[in-house]
mmCIF file of N, CA and C in Angstrom:
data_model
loop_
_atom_site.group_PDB
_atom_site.id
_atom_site.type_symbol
_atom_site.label_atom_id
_atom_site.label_comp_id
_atom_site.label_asym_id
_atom_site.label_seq_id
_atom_site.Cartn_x
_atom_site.Cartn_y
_atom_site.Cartn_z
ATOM 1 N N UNK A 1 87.557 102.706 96.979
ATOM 2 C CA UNK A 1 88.290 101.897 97.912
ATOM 3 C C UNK A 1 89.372 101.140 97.143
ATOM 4 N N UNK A 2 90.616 101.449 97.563
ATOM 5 C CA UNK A 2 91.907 100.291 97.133
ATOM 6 C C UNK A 2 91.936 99.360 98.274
ATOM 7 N N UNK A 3 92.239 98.231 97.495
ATOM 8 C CA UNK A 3 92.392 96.447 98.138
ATOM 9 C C UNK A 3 93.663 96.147 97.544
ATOM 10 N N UNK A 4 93.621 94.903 98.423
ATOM 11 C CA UNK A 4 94.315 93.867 97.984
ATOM 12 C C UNK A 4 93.560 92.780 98.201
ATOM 13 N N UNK A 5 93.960 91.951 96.985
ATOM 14 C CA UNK A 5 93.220 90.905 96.541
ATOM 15 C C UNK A 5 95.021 89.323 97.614
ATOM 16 N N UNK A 6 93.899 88.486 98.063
ATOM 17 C CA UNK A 6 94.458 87.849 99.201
ATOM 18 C C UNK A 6 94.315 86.064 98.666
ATOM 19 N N UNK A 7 94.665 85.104 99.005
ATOM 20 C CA UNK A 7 94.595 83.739 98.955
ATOM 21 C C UNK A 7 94.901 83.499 100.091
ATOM 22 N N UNK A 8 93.838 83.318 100.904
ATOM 23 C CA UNK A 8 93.831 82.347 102.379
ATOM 24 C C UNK A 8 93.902 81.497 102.684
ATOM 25 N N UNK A 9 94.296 80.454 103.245
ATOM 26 C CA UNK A 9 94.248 78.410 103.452
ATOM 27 C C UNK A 9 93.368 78.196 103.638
ATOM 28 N N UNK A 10 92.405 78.952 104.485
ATOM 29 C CA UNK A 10 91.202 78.292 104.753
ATOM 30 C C UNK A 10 90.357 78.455 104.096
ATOM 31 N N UNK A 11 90.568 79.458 102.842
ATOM 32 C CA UNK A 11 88.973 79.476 101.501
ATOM 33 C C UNK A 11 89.392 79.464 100.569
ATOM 34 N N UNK A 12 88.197 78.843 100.104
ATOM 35 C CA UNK A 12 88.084 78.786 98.636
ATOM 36 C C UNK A 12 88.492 79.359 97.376
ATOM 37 N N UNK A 13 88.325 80.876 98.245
ATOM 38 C CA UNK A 13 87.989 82.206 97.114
ATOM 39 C C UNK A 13 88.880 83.079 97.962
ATOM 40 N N UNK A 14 89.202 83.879 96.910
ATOM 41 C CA UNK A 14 90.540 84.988 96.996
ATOM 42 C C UNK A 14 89.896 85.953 98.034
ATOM 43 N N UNK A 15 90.286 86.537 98.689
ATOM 44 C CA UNK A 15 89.349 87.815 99.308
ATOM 45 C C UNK A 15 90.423 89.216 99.408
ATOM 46 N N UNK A 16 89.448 90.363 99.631
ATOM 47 C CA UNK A 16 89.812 91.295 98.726
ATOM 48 C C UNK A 16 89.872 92.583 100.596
ATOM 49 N N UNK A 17 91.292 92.585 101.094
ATOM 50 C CA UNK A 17 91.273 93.364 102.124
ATOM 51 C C UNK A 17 91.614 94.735 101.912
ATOM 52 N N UNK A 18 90.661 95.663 102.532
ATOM 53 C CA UNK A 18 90.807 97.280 101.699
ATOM 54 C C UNK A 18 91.750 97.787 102.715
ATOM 55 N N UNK A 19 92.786 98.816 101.895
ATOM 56 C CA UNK A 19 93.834 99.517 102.608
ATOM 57 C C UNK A 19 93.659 100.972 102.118
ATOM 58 N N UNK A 20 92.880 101.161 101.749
ATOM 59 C CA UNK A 20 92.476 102.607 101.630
ATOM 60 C C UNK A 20 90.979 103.044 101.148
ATOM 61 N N UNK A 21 90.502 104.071 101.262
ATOM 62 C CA UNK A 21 89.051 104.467 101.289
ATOM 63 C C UNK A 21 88.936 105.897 101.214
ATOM 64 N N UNK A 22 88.276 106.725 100.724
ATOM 65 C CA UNK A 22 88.056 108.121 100.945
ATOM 66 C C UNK A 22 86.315 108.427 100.580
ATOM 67 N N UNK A 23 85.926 109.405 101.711
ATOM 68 C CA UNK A 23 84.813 109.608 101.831
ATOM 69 C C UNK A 23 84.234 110.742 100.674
ATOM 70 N N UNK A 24 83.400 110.496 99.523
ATOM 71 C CA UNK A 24 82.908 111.567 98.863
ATOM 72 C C UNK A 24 81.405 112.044 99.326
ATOM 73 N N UNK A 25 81.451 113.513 99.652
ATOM 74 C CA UNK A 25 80.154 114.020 99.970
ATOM 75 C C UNK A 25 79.880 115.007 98.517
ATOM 76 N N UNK A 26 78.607 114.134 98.267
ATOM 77 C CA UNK A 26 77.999 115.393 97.041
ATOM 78 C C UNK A 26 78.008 117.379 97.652
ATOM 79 N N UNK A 27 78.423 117.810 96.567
ATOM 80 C CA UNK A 27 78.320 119.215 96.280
ATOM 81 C C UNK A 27 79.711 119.413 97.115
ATOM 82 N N UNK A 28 81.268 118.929 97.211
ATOM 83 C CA UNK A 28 82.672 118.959 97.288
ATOM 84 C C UNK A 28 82.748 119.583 96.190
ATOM 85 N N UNK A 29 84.360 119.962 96.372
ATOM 86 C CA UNK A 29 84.919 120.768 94.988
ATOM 87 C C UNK A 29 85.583 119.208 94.380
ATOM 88 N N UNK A 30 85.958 118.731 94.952
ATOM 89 C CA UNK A 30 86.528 117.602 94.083
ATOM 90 C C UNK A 30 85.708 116.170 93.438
ATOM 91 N N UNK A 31 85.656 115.675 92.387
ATOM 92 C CA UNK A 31 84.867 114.545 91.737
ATOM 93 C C UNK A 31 85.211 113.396 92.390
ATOM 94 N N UNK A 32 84.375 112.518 92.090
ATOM 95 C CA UNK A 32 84.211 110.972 92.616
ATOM 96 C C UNK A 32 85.794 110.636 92.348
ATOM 97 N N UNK A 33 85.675 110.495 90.448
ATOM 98 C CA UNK A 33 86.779 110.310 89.301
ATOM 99 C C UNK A 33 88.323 111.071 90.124
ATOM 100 N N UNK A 34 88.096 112.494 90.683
ATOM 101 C CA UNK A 34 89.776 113.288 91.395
ATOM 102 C C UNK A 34 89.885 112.584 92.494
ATOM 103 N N UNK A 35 89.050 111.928 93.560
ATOM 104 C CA UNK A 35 89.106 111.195 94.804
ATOM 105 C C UNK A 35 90.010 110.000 94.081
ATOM 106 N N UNK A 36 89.297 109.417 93.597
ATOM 107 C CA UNK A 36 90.246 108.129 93.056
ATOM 108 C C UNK A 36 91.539 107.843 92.482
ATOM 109 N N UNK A 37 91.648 109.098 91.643
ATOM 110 C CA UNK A 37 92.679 109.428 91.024
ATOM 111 C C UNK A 37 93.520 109.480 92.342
ATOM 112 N N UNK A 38 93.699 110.399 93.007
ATOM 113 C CA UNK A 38 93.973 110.592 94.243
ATOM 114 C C UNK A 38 94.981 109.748 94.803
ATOM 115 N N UNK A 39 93.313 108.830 95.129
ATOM 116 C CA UNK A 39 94.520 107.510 96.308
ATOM 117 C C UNK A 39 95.335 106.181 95.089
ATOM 118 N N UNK A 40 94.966 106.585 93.933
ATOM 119 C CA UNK A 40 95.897 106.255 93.275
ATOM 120 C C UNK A 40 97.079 106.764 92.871
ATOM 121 N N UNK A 41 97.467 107.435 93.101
ATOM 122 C CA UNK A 41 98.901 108.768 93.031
ATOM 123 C C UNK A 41 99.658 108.162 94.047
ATOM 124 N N UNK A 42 98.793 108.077 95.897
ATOM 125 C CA UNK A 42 99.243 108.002 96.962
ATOM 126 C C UNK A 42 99.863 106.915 97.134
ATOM 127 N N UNK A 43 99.077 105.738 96.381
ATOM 128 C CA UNK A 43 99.851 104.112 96.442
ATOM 129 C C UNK A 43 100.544 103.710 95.487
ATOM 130 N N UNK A 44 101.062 102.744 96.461
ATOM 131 C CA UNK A 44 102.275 102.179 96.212
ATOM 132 C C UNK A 44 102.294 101.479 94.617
ATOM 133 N N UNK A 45 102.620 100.871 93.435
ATOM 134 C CA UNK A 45 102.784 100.633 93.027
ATOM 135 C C UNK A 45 102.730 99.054 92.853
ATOM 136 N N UNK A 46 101.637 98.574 92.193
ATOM 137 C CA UNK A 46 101.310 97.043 92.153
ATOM 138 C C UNK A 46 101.857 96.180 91.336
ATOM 139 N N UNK A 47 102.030 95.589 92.297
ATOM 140 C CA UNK A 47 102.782 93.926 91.712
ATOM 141 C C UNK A 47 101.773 92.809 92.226
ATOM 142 N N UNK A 48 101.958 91.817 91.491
ATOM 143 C CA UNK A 48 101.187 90.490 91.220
ATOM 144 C C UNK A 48 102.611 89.547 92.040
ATOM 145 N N UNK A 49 102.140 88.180 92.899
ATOM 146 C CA UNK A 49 103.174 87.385 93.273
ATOM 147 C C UNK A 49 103.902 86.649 91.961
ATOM 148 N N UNK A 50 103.363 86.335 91.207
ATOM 149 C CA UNK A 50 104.579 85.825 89.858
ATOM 150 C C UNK A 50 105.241 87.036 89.594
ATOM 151 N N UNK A 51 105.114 87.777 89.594
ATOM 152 C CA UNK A 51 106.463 89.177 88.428
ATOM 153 C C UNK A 51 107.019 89.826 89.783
ATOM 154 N N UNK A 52 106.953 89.339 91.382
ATOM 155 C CA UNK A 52 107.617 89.907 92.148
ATOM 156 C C UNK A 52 108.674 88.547 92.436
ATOM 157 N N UNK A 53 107.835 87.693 92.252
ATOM 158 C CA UNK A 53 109.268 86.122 92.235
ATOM 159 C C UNK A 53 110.008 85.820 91.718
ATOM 160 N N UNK A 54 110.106 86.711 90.065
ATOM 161 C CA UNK A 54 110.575 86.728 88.875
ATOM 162 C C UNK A 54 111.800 87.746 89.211
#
């Protein structure tokens, strides 16, 4: 699962909303490790709010 990690007003603690997910069923041709790889290819490219204000 890819997230994004969030700062809300009303908590305490950062929370972490998922924008992507892919289902692995044992005995697939593809690995846990190629799934992930995967939806990491597919997304976007991460930035942190300081080095996007910068």
């Amino acid at each position: 699962m890819i997230g994004i990690v969030v700062q809300l007003p009303f908590l305490a603690r950062p929370v972490c909303l998922p924008v992507m997910a892919r289902l692995w069923r044992p005995k697939q041709e593809q690995s846990k490790v190629d799934l992930a790889a995967s939806m990491l290819r597919s997304s976007p490219p991460a930035t942190t709010a300081g080095a996007a204000a910068s």
